[in-house]
Coordinates of C-alpha atoms in Angstrom, one line a residue:
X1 CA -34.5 -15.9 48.1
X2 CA -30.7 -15.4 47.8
X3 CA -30.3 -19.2 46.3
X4 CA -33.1 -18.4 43.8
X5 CA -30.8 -15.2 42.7
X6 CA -27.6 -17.2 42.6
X7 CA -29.3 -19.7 40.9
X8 CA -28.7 -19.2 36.8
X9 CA -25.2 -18.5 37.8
X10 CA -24.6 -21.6 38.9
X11 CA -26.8 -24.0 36.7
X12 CA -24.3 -26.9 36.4
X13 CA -24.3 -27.4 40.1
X14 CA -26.8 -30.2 41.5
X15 CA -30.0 -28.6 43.4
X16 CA -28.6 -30.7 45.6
X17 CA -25.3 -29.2 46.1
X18 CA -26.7 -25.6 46.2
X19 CA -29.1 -26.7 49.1
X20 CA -26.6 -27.8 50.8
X21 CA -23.3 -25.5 50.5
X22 CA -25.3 -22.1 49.9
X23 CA -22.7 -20.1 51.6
X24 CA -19.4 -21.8 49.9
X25 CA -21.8 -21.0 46.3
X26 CA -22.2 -17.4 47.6
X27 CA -18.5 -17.0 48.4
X28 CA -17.3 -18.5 45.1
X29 CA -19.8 -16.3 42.8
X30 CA -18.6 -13.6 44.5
X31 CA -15.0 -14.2 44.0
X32 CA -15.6 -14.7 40.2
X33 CA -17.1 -11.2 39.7
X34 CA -14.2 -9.5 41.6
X35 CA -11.6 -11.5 39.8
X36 CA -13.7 -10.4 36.5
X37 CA -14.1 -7.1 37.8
X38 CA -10.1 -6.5 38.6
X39 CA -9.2 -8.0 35.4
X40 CA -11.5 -5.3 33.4
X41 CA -9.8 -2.5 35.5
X42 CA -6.5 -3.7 35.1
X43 CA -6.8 -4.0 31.1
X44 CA -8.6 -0.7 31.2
X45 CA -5.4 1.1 33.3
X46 CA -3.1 -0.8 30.4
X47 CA -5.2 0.6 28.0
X48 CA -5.3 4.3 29.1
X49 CA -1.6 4.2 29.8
X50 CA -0.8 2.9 26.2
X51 CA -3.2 5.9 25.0
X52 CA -1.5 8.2 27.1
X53 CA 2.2 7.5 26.3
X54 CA 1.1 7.1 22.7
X55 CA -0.7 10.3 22.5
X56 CA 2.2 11.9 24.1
X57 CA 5.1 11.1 22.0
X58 CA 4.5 13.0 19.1
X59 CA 4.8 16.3 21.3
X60 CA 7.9 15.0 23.4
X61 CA 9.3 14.2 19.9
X62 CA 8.2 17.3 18.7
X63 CA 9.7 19.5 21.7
X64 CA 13.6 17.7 20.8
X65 CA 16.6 20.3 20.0
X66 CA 17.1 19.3 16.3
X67 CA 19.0 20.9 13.4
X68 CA 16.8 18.9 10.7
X69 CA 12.8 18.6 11.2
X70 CA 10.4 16.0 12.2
X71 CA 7.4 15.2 10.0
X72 CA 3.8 13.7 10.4
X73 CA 2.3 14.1 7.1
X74 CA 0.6 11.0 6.0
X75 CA 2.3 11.9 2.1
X76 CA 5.4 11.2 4.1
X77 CA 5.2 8.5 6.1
X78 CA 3.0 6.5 3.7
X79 CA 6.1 6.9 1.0
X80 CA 8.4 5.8 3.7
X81 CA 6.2 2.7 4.4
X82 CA 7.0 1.6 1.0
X83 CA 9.9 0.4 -0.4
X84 CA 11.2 -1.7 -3.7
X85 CA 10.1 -4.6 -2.7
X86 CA 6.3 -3.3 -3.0
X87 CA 4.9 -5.7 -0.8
X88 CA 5.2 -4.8 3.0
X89 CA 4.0 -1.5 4.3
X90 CA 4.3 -0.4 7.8
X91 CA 3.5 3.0 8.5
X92 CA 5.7 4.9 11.3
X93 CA 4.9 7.6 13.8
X94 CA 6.9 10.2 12.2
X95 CA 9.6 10.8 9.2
X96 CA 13.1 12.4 10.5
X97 CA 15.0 14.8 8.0
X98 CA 18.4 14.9 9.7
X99 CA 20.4 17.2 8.9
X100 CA 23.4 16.0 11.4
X101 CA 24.4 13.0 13.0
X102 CA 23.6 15.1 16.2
X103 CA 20.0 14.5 15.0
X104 CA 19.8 11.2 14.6
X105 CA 21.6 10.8 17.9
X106 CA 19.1 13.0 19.5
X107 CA 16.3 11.2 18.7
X108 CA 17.5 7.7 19.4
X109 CA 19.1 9.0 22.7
X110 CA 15.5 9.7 23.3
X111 CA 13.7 6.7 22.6
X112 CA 16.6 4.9 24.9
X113 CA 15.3 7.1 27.7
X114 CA 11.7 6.2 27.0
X115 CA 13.1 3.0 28.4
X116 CA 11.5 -0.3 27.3
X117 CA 8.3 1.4 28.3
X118 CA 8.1 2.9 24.9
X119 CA 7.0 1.1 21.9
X120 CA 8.7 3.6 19.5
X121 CA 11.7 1.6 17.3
X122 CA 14.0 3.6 14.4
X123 CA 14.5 2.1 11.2
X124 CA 17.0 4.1 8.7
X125 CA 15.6 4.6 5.6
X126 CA 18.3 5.4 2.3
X127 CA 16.9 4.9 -1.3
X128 CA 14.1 2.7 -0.2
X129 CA 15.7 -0.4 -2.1
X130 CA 15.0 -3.0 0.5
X131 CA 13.0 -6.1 -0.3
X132 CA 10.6 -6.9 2.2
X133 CA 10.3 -4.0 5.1
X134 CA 13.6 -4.2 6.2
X135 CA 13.9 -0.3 6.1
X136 CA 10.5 0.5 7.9
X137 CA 9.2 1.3 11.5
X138 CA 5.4 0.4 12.4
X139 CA 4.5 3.1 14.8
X140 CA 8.1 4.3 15.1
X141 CA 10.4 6.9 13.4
X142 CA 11.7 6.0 9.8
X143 CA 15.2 8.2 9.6
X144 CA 15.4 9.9 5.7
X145 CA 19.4 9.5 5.6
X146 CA 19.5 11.2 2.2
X147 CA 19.0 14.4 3.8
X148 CA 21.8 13.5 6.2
X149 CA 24.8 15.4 4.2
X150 CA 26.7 16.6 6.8
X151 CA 29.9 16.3 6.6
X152 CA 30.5 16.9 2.7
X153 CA 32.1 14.1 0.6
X154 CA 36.2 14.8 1.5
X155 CA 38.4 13.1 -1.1
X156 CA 42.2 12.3 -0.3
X157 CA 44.1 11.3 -3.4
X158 CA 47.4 10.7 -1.7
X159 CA 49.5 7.0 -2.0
X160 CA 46.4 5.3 -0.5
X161 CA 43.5 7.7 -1.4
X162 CA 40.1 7.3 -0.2
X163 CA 36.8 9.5 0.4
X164 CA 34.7 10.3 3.6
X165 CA 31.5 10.3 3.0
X166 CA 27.6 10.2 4.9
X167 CA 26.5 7.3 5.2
X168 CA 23.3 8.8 3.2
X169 CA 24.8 9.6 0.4
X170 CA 24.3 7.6 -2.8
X171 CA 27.1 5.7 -4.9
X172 CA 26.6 7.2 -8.1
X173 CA 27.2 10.8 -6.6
X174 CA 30.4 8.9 -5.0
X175 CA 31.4 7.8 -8.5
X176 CA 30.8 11.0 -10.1
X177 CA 33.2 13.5 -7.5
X178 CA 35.8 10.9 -7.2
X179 CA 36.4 10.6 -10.8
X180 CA 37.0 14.1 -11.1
X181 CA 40.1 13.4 -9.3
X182 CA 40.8 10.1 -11.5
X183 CA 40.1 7.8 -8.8
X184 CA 36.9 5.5 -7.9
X185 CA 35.9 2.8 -5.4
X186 CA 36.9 -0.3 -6.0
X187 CA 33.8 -2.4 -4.9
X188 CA 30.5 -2.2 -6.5
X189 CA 26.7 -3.7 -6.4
X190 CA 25.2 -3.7 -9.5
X191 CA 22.5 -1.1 -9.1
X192 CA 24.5 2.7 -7.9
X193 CA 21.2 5.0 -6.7
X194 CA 21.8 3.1 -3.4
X195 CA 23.0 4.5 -0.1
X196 CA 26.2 3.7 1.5
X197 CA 24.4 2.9 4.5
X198 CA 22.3 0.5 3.0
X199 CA 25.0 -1.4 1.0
X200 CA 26.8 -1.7 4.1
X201 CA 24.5 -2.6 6.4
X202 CA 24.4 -6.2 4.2
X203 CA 27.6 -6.5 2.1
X204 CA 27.1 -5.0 -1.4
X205 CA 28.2 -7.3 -4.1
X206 CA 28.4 -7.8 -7.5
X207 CA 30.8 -8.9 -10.5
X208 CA 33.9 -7.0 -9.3
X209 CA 33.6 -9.0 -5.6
X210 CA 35.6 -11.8 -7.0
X211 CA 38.9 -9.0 -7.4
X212 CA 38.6 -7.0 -4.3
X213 CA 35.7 -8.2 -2.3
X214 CA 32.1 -6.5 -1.6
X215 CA 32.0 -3.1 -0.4
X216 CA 32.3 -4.1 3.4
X217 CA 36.0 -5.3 2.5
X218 CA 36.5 -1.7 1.2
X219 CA 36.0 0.0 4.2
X220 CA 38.4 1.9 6.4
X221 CA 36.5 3.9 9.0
X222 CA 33.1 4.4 10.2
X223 CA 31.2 6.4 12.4
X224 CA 28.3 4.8 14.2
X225 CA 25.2 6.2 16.0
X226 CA 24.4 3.1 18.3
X227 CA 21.0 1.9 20.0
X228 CA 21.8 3.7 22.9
X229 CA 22.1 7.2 20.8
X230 CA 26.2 7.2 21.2
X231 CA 27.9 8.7 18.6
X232 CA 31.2 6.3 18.3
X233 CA 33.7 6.5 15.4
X234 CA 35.4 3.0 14.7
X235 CA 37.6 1.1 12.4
X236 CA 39.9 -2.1 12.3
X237 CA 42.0 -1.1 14.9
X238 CA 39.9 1.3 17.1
X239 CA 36.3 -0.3 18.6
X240 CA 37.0 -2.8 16.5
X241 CA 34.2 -4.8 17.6
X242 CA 31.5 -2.1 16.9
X243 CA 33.4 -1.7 13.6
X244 CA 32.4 -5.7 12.5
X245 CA 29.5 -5.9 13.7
X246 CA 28.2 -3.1 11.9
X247 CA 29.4 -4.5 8.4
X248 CA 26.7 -6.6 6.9
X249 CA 24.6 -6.3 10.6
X250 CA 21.8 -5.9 8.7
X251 CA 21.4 -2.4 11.0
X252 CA 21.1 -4.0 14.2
X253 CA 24.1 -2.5 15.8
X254 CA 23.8 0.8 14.9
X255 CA 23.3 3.3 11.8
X256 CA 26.3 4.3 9.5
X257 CA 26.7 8.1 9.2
X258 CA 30.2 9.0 7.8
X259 CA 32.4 5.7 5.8
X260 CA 35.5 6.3 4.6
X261 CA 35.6 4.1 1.4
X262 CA 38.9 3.1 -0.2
X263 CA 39.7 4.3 -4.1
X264 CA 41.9 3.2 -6.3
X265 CA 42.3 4.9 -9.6
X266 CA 39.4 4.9 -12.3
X267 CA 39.7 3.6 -15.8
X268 CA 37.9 5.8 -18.5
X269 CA 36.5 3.1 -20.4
X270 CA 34.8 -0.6 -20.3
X271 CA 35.0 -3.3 -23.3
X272 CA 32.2 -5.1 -22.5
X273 CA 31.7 -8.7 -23.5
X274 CA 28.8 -11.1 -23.6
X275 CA 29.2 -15.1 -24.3
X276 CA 26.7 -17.8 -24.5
X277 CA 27.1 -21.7 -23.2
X278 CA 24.5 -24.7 -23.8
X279 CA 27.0 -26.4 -21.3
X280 CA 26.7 -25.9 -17.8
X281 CA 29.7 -27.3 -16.7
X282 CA 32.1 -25.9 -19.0
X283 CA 29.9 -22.2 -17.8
X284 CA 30.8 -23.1 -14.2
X285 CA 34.4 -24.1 -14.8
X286 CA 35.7 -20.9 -17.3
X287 CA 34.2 -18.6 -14.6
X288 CA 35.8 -20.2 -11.7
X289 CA 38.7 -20.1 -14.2
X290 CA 39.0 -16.5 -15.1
X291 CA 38.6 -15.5 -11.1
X292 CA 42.0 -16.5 -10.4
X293 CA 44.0 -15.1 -13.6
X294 CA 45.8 -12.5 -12.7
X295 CA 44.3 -8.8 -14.6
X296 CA 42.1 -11.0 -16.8
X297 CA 38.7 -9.2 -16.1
X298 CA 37.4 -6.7 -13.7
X299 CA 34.0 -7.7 -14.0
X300 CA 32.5 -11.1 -13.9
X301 CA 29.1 -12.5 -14.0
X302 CA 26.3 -15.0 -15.0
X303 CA 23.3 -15.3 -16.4
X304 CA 20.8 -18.1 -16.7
X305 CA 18.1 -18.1 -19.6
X306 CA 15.0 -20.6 -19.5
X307 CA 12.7 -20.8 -22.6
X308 CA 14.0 -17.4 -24.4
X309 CA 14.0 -17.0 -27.9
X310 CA 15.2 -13.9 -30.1
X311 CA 18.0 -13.2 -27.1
X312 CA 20.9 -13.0 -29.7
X313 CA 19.3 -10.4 -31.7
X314 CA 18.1 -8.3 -28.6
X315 CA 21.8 -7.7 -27.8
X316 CA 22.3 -6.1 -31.0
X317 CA 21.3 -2.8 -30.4
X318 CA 23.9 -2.5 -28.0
X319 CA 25.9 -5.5 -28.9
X320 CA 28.3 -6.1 -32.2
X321 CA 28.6 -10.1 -32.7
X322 CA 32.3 -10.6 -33.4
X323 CA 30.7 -12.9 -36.6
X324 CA 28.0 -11.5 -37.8
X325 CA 27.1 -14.3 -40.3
X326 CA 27.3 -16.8 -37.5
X327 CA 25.4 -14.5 -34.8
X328 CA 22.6 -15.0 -37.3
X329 CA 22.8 -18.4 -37.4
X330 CA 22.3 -18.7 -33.9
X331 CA 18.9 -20.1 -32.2
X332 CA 18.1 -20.5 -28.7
X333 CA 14.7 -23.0 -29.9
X334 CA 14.0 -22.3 -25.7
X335 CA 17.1 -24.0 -24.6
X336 CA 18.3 -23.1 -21.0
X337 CA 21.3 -21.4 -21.6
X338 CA 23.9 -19.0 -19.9
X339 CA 25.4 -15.9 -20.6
X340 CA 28.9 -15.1 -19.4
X341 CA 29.0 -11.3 -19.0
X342 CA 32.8 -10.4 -18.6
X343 CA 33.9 -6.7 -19.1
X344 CA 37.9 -5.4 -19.0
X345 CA 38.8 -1.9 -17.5
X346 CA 41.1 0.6 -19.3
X347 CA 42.0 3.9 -20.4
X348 CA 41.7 5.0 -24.1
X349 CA 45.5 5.0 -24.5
X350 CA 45.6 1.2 -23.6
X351 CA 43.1 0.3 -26.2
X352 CA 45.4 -1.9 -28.6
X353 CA 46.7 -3.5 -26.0
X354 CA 43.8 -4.3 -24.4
X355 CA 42.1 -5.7 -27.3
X356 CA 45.3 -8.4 -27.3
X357 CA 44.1 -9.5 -23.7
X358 CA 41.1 -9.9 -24.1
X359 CA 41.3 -12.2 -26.8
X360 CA 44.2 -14.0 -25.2
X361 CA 41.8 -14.8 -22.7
X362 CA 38.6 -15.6 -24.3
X363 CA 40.6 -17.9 -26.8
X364 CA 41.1 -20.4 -23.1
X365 CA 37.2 -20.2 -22.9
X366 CA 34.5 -23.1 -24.5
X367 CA 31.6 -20.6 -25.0
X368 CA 29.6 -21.1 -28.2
X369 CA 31.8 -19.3 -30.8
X370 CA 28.6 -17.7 -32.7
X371 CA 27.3 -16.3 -29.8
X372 CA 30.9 -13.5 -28.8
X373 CA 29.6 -9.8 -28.7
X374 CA 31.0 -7.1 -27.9
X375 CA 30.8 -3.3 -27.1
X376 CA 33.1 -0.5 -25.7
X377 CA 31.3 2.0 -23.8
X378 CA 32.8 4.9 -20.7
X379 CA 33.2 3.7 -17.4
X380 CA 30.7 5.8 -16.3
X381 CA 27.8 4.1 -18.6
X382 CA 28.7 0.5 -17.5
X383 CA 28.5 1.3 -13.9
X384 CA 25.0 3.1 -13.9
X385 CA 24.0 0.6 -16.7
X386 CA 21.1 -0.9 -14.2
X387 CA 19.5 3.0 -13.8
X388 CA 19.2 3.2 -18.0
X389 CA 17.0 -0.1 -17.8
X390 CA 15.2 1.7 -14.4
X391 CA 14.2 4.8 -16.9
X392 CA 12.9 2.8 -19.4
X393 CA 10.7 0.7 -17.1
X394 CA 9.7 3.8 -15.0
X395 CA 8.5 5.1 -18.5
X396 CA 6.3 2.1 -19.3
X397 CA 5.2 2.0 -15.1
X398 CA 6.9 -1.5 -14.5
X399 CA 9.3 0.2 -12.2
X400 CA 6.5 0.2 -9.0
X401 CA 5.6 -3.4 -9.5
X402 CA 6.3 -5.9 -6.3
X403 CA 10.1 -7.7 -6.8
X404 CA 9.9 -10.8 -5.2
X405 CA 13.7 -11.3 -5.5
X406 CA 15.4 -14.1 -3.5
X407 CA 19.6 -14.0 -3.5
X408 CA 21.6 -17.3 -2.5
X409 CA 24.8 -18.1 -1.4
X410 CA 25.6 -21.9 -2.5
X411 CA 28.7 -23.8 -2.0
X412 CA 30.8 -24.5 -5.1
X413 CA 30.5 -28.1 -3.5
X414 CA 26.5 -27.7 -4.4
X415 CA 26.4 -25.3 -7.1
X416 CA 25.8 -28.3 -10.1
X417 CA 23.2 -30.4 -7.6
X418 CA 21.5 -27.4 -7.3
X419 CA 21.8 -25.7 -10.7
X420 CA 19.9 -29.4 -12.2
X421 CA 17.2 -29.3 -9.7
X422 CA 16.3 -26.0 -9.7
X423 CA 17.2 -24.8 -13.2
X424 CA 16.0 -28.5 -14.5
X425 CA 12.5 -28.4 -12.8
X426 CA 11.7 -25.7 -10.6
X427 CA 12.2 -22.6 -12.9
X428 CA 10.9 -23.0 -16.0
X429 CA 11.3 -19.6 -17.7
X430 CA 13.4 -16.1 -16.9
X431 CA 11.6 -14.0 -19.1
X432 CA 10.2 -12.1 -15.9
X433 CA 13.9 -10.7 -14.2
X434 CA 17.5 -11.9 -14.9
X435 CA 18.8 -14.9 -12.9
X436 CA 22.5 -14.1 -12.0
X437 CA 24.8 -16.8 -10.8
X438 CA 28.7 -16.0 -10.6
X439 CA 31.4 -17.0 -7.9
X440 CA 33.2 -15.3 -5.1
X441 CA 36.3 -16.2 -3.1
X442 CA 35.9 -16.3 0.6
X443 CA 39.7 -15.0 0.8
X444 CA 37.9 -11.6 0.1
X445 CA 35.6 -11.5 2.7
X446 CA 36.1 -10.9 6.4
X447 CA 34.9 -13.3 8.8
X448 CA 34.8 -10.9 11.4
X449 CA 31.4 -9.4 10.0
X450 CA 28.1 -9.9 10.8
X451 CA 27.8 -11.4 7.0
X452 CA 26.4 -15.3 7.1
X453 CA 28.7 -17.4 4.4
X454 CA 28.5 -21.0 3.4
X455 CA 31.5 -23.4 3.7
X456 CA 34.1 -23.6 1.3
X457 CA 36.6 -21.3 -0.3
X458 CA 34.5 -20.6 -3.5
X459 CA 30.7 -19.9 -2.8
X460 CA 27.9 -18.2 -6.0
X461 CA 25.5 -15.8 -5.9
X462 CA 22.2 -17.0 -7.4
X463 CA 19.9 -13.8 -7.4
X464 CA 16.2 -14.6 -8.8
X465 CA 15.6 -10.8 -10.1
X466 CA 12.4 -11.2 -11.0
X467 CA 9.1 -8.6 -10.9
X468 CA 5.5 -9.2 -11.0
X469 CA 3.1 -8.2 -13.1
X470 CA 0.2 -6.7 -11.0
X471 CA -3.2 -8.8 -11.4
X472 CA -1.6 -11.3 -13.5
X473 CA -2.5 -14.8 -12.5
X474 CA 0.8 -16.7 -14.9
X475 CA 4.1 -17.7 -14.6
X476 CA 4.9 -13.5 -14.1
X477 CA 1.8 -13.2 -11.0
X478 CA 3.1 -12.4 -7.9
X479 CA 1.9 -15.8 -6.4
X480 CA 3.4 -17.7 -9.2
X481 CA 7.2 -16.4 -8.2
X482 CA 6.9 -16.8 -4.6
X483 CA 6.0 -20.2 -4.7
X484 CA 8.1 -20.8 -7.0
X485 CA 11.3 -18.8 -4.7
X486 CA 9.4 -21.6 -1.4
X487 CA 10.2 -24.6 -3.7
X488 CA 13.7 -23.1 -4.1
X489 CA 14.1 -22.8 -0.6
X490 CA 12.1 -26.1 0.4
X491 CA 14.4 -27.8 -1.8
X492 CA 17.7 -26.3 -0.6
X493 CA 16.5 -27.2 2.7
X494 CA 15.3 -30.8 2.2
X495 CA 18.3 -31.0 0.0
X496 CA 20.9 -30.4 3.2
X497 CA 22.9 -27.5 0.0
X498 CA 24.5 -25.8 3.1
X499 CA 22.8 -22.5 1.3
X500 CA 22.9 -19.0 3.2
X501 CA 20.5 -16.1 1.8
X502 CA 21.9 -13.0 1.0
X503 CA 19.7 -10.2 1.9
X504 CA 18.1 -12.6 4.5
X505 CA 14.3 -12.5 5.8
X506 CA 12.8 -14.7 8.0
X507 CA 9.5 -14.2 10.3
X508 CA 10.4 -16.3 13.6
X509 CA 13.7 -16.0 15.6
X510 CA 14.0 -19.5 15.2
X511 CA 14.8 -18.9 11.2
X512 CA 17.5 -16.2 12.1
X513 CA 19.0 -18.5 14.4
X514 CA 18.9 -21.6 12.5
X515 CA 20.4 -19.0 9.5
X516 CA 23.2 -17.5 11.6
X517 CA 24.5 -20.7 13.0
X518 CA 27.4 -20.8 14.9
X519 CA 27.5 -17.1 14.7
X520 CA 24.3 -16.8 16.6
X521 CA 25.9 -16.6 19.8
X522 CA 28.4 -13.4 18.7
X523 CA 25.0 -11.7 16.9
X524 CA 23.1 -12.0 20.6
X525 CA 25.8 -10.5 22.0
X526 CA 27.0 -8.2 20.2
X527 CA 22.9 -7.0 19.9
X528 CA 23.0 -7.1 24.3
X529 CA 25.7 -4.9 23.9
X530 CA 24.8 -1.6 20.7
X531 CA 21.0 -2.1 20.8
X532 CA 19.9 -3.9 24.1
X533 CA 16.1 -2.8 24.1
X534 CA 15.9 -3.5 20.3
X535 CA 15.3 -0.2 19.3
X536 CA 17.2 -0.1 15.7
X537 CA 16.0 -1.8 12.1
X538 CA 12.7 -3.5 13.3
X539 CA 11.7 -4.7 9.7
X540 CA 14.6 -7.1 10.0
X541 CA 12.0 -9.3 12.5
X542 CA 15.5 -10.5 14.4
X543 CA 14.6 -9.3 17.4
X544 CA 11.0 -7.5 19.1
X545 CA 11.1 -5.0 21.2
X546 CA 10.2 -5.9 24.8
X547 CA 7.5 -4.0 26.1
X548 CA 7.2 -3.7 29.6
X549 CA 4.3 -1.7 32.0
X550 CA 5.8 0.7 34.7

């Protein structure tokens, strides 16, 4: 009878073999269900212990000594699982409003004691400019550093003046106290409605890095809330290591409350100058030219332009061609092209004078002579130019769109190879977002950051800008740029270009390793050392957080 029971259990035995070893079948049968039985209950004691620690976070969160206020409100966190890029959304836990560092060191101090236990990770969130999720938390807390304005912006305008300020606040409020005192950074990214935090936490660049270098060359102090919640202030000198890591460390190290910021002082207005070359050579060699005269410009980049027509006369609402007569003349006929942007700093006494520079210099230039324009406007308006373009597109709803952007470094040694290829073959319009290519010179960077650079003493930025249109299947669909960015990349790749991305993302370790290099080693370390159970900037995908069972 008890062979008959164990029977369909064990149909792919012989009826021999269960005849003859009934007991050893018995025994084995049995062992199966316990096995099966102990597995159940252990995934079932997993499972009620992940409930319970995740249903009892929110109220040990909740029960912290803070000066600012946690939030829950799904209006909250789903805005803060959203971010420029318009394409990855990871909700978090809860939304911190700091309203101190103390805050933010509170709650990260607790999430260390949590121990790896806890699944809860901090991401700091600024103006929400990142690209693909950098900036959020799944299931963790997402830090609102623009409400983190503790201490106020401090200004010192002595010899070597510079300005403390939160590492929350945003560039064009920076901008706009300094020059009240006639001073202004010296470093800029093209867009200003960022954070410092954010800018700093990957390099911040843009036509004025070829003078005095991104923003993280620009930096004097720094105060750091690290992955183990200690507050730690650093510079050059003083925790020097925490200081470089920090600096284009992508937030892995720790988040940047207060940065002192070095000023210099501020012009009052900008002649602003666009030129246009059929000739990408003689474009590559006048900008590579003008970064090493001596007060030439203060502003240099590039443009590409694929299968545009009408461009010259676009310009002329804000542009006055030097030749008017000849401006007209002008077609594009959908030529690839590219547009020397150049702009020369000054104040309104220095006008004349000014004027003689400039065309000093643009006369050692081989632009296309029909194609000179030119415009004066205040500092003020060249700087924040990017946020006049954001109204108008907010006002026709192609601000929220998805911005597939993908930003290069390239080797001067590679730039033409990979300017034919991918400018030749690959892109075939740029009627979607600018493509920006201008040089850099290593000289102004510090090697001591986390920042990744290619070899060489020149290296460009190639930024595809582009943004795409929602349900659109074309050329400006969303599918359409990002396998056209994967050729780029496939290309660069099979192509051995030596290229580093700026504003890196990868999905596998692997990737971050392969893209840090040699550096890898330091970036381990230095991550073993500020954040060892992976708590901070969990969109970057560097590293997981290890989860263990106690």
């Amino acid at each position: 009878m008890m062979i008959k029971l164990l029977q369909p259990l064990t149909s792919s035995l012989s009826s021999n073999r269960k005849m003859r070893y009934p007991l050893f079948s018995l025994v084995r049968e049995h062992n199966i269900l316990f096995l099966r039985g102990f597995m159940i209950l252990l995934l079932s004691c997993i499972t009620i212990q992940l409930n319970f620690c995740i249903s009892n976070i929110p109220s040990s969160l909740k029960a912290l000594p803070l000066e600012g206020y946690l939030s829950f409100d799904e209006v909250g966190l789903s805005h803060a699982a959203r971010d420029f890029g318009n394409r990855y959304h990871s909700q978090p836990m809860a939304l911190l409003h700091p309203k101190s560092v103390s805050d933010i060191a509170v709650i990260i101090k607790h999430i260390w004691n949590l121990g790896p236990s806890s699944q809860l990770t901090v991401a700091a969130r600024g103006h929400g400019h990142s690209l693909q999720g950098q900036a959020q938390a799944h299931g963790g807390v997402v830090i609102n550093m623009k409400t983190l304005n503790i201490p106020e912006m401090q200004i010192y305008a002595g010899e070597f003046p510079y300005v403390d300020v939160s590492g929350g606040e945003l560039w064009i409020n920076i901008l706009h106290e300094t020059l009240r005192y006639g001073l202004a950074p010296r470093s800029w990214t093209d867009y200003l409605h960022l954070t410092v935090g954010g800018t700093l936490s990957n390099a911040g660049v843009s036509g004025q890095a070829f003078r005095h270098g991104p923003q993280i060359s620009n930096v004097q102090q720094l105060e750091i809330v690290t992955g183990t919640g200690e507050v730690v202030n650093c510079s050059e000198e003083h925790n020097g290591e925490l200081f470089h890591s920090v600096l284009g460390g992508l937030g892995q190290f720790g988040i940047i409350t207060r940065a002192r910021i070095l000023l210099e002082q501020a012009p009052t207005k900008v002649k602003w100058i666009r030129v246009l070359y059929a000739d990408f050579t003689a474009f590559i060699r006048d900008q590579e030219q003008l970064i090493y005269m001596e007060n030439a410009f203060d502003y240099i980049e590039g443009f590409v332009i694929i299968n545009r027509t009408g461009l010259v006369n676009n310009w002329r609402s804000s542009f006055n061609p030097q030749d008017p007569v000849q401006a007209s003349k002008f077609k594009s006929d959908g030529r690839t092209l590219f547009c020397l942007e150049l702009a020369k700093y000054f104040k309104l006494e220095g006008t004349q004078a000014v004027n003689q520079e400039v065309e000093k210099h643009l006369s050692h230039l081989n632009y296309i002579p029909s194609t000179l324009f030119v415009t004066e406007v205040t500092y003020v308006d060249f700087l924040d130019r990017v946020h006049i373009s954001e109204v108008k597109l907010r006002s026709k709803g192609l601000w929220d769109v998805p911005h597939p952007w993908l930003n290069l470094f390239i080797p001067k040694s590679k730039i033409h190879k990979f300017a034919e290829v991918v400018f030749g073959n690959i892109v075939t319009e740029t009627s979607n977002g600018p493509v920006l290519i201008y040089p850099v010179k290593k000289s102004k960077w510090d090697n001591r950051t986390s920042v990744v650079m290619p070899e060489g003493d020149i290296f460009y930025l190639v930024a595809f800008l582009a943004s795409a249109v929602p349900s659109s299947s074309g050329p400006d669909g969303l599918e359409h740029i990002l396998n056209q960015n994967k050729r780029i990349l496939e290309y660069c790749e099979r192509a051995h270009l030596g290229v580093k991305q700026y504003l890196p993302h990868y999905n596998t370790q692997e990737e971050w390793q392969a893209h840090f290099g040699p550096q890898w080693e330091v970036f381990l370390q230095r991550k073993s050392v500020y954040d060892p159970l992976a708590i901070l900037a969990p969109g970057q995908r560097i590293f997981q957080k290890a989860i263990t069972f106690s």
